[in-house]
PDB file of C-alpha atoms in Angstrom:
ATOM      1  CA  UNK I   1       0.000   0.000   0.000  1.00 89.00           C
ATOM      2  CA  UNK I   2       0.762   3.483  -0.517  1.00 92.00           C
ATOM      3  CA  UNK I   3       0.138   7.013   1.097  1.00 90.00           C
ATOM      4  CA  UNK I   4       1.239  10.321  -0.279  1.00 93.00           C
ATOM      5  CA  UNK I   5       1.388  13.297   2.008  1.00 94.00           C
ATOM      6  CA  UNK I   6       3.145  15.478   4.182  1.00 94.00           C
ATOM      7  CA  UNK I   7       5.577  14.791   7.371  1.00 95.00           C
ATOM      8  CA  UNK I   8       3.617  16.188  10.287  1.00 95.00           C
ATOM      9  CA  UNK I   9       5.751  14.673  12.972  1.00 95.00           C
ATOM     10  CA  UNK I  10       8.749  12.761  13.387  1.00 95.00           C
ATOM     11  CA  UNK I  11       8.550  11.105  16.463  1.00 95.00           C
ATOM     12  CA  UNK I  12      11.899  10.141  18.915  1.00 94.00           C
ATOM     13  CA  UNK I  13      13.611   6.729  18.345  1.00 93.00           C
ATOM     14  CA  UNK I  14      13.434   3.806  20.438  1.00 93.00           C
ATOM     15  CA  UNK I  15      16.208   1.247  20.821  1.00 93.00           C
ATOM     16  CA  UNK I  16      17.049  -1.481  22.053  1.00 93.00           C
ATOM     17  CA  UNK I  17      18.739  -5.221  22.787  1.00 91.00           C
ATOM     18  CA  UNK I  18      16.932  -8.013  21.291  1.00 89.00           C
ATOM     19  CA  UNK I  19      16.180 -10.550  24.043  1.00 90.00           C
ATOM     20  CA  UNK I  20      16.060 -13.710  21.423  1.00 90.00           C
ATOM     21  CA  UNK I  21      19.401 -12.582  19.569  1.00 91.00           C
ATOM     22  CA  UNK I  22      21.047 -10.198  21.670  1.00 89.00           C
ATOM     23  CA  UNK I  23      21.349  -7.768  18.671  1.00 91.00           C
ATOM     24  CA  UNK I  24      20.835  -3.882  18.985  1.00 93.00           C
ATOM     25  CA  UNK I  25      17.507  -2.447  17.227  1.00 93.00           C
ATOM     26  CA  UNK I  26      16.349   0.709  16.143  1.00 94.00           C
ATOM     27  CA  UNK I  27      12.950   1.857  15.083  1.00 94.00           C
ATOM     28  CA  UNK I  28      11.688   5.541  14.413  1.00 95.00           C
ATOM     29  CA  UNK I  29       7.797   6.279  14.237  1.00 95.00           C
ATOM     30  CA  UNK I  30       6.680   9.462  11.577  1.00 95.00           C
ATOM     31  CA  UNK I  31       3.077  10.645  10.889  1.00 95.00           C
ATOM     32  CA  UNK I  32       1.686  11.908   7.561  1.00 95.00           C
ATOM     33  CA  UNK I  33      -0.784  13.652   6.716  1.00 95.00           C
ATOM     34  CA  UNK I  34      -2.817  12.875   3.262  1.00 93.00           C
ATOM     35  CA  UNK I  35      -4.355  15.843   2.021  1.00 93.00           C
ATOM     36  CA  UNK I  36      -7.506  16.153   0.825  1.00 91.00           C
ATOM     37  CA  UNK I  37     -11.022  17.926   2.393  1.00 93.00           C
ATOM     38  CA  UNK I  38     -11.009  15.690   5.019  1.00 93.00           C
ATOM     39  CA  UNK I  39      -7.021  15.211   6.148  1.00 92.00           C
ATOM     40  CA  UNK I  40      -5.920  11.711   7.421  1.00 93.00           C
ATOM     41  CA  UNK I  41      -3.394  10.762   9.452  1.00 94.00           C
ATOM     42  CA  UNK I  42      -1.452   7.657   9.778  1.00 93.00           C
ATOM     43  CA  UNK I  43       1.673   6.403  11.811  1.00 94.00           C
ATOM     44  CA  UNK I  44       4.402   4.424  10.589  1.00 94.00           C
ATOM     45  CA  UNK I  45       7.470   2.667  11.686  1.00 94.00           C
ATOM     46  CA  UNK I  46      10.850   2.059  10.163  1.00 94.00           C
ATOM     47  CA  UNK I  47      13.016  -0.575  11.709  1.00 93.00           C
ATOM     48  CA  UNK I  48      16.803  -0.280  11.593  1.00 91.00           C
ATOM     49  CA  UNK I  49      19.429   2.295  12.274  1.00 91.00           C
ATOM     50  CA  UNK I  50      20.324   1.474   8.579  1.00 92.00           C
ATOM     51  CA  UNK I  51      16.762   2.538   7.072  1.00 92.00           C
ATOM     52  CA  UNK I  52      16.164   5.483   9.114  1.00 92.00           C
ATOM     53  CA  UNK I  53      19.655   6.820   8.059  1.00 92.00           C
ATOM     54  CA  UNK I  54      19.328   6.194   4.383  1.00 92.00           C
ATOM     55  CA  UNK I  55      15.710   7.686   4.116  1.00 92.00           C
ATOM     56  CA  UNK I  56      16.720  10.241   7.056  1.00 92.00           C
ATOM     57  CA  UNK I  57      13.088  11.839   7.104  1.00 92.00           C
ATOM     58  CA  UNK I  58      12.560  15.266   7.758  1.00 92.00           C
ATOM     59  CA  UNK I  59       9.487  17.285   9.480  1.00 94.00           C
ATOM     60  CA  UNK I  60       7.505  18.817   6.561  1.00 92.00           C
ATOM     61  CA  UNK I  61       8.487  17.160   3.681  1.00 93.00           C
ATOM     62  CA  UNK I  62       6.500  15.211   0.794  1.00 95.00           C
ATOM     63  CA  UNK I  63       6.682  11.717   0.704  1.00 93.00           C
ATOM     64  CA  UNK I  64       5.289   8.496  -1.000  1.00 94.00           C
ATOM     65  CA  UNK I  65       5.147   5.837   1.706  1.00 93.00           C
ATOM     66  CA  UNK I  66       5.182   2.330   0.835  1.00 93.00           C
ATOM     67  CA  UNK I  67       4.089   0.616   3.293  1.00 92.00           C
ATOM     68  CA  UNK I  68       2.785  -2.975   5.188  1.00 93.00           C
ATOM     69  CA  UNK I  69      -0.068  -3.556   7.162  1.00 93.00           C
ATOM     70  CA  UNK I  70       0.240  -6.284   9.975  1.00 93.00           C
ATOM     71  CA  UNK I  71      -1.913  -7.303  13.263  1.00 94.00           C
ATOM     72  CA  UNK I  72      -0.561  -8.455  16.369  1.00 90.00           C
ATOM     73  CA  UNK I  73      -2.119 -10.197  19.515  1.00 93.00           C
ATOM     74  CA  UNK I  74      -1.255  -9.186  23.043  1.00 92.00           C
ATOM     75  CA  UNK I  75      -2.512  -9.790  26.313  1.00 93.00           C
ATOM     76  CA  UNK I  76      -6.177 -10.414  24.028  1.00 93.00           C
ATOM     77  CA  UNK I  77      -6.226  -7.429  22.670  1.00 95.00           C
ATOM     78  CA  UNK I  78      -5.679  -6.465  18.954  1.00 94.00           C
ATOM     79  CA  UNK I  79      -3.033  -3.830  17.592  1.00 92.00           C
ATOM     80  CA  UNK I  80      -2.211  -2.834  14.463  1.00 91.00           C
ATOM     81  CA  UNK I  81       1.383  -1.822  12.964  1.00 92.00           C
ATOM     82  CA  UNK I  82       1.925  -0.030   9.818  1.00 93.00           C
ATOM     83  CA  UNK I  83       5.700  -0.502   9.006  1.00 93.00           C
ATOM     84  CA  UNK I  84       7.005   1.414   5.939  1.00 93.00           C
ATOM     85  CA  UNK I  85       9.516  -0.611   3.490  1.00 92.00           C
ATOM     86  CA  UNK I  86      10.379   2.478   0.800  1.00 92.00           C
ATOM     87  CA  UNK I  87      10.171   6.040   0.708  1.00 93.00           C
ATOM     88  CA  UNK I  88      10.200   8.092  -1.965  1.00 92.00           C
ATOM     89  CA  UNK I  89      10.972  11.825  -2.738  1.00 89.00           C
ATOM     90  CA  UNK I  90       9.968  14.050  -5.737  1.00 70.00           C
ATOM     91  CA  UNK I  91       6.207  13.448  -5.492  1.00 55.00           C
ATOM     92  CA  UNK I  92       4.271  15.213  -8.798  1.00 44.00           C
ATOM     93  CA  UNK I  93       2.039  18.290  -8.208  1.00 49.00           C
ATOM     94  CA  UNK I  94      -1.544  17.337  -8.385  1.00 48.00           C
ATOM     95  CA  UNK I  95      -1.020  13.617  -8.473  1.00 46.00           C
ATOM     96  CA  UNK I  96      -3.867  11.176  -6.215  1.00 47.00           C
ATOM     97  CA  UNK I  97      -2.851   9.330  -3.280  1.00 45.00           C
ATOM     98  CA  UNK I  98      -2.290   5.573  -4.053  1.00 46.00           C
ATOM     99  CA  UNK I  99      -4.452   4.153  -1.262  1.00 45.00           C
ATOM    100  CA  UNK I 100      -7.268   6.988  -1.871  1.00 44.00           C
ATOM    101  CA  UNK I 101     -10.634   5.171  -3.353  1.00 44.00           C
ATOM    102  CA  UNK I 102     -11.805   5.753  -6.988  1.00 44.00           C
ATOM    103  CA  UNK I 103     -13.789   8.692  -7.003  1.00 45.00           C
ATOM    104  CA  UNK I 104     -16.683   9.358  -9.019  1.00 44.00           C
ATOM    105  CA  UNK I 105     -15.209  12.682 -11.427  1.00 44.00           C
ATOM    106  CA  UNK I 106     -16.685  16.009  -9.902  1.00 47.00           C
ATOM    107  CA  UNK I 107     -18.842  18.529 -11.578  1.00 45.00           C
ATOM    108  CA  UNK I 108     -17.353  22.350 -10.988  1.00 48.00           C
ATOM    109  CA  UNK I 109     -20.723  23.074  -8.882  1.00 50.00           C
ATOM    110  CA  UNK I 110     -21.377  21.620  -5.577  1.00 50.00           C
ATOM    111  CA  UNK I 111     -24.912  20.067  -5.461  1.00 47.00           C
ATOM    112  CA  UNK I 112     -26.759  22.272  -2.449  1.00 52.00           C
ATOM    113  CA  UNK I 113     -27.760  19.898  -0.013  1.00 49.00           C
ATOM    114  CA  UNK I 114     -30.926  19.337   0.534  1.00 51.00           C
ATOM    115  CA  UNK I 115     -31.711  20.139  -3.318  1.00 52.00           C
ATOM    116  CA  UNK I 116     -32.950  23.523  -3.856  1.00 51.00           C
ATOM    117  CA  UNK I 117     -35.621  22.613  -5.751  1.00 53.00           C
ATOM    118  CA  UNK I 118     -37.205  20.047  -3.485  1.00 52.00           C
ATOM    119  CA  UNK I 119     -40.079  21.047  -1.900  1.00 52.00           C
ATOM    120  CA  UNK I 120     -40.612  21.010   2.474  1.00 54.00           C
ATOM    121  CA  UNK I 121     -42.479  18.758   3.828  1.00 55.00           C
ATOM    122  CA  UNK I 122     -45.561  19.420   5.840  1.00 56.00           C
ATOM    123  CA  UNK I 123     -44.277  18.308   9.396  1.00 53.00           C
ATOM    124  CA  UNK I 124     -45.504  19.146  12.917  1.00 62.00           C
ATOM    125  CA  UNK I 125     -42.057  19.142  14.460  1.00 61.00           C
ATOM    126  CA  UNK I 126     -38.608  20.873  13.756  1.00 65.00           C
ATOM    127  CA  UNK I 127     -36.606  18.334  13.186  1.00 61.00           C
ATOM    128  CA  UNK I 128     -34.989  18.722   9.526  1.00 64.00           C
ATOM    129  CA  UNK I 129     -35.536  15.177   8.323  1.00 58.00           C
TER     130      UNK I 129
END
């Protein structure tokens, strides 16, 4: 999957020993924002000193994140973890988010909602529908 958006925050590392191996770790969480009239927001990890070096992301900028979407058990509860694999720079002006539905194509006019031309209902209340 893919999101294209903007670096709102870059959050601190966390490190560590592995217990199993005994090897060091390093993972770094970011979140972007995908524009759009309603803004999302998503988290995502990298994992490895080597990875958050090379892609070395910076508050603010505009990224394509390429990312995996996995579900861990704990305790009985459920958590998700969205850990990015690729990142990549240079995004094109005007260009649709990868994970963004279809949309239908837009008319230049805004339908009015309700439609103008419908007419009120008689109604004994004030309660719009």
């Amino acid at each position: 999957m893919e999101l294209t958006g903007k670096i709102i925050a870059v959050l601190p590392a966390n490190s560590g020993v592995s217990q199993r191996t005994g090897n060091p770790w390093m993972s770094q969480e970011y979140v972007i924002e995908v524009p759009g009239q309603y803004p999302r927001k998503c988290v995502f990890r990298l994992f490895g000193e080597d990875r958050i070096k090379q892609f070395n992301i910076q508050n603010g900028e505009e990224l394509t994140v390429s990312f995996d979407i996995d579900a861990h058990e704990y305790n009985g509860r459920w958590f998700n973890e969205v850990r990015a694999y690729n990142i990549q720079r240079g995004i094109v002006q005007g260009a649709a988010p990868a994970a963004a539905p279809a949309a239908a194509p837009q008319t230049q006019e805004a339908a009015p909602f309700p439609p103008a031309d419908a007419a009120p209902e008689e109604s004994t209340d004030d309660l719009p529908f």
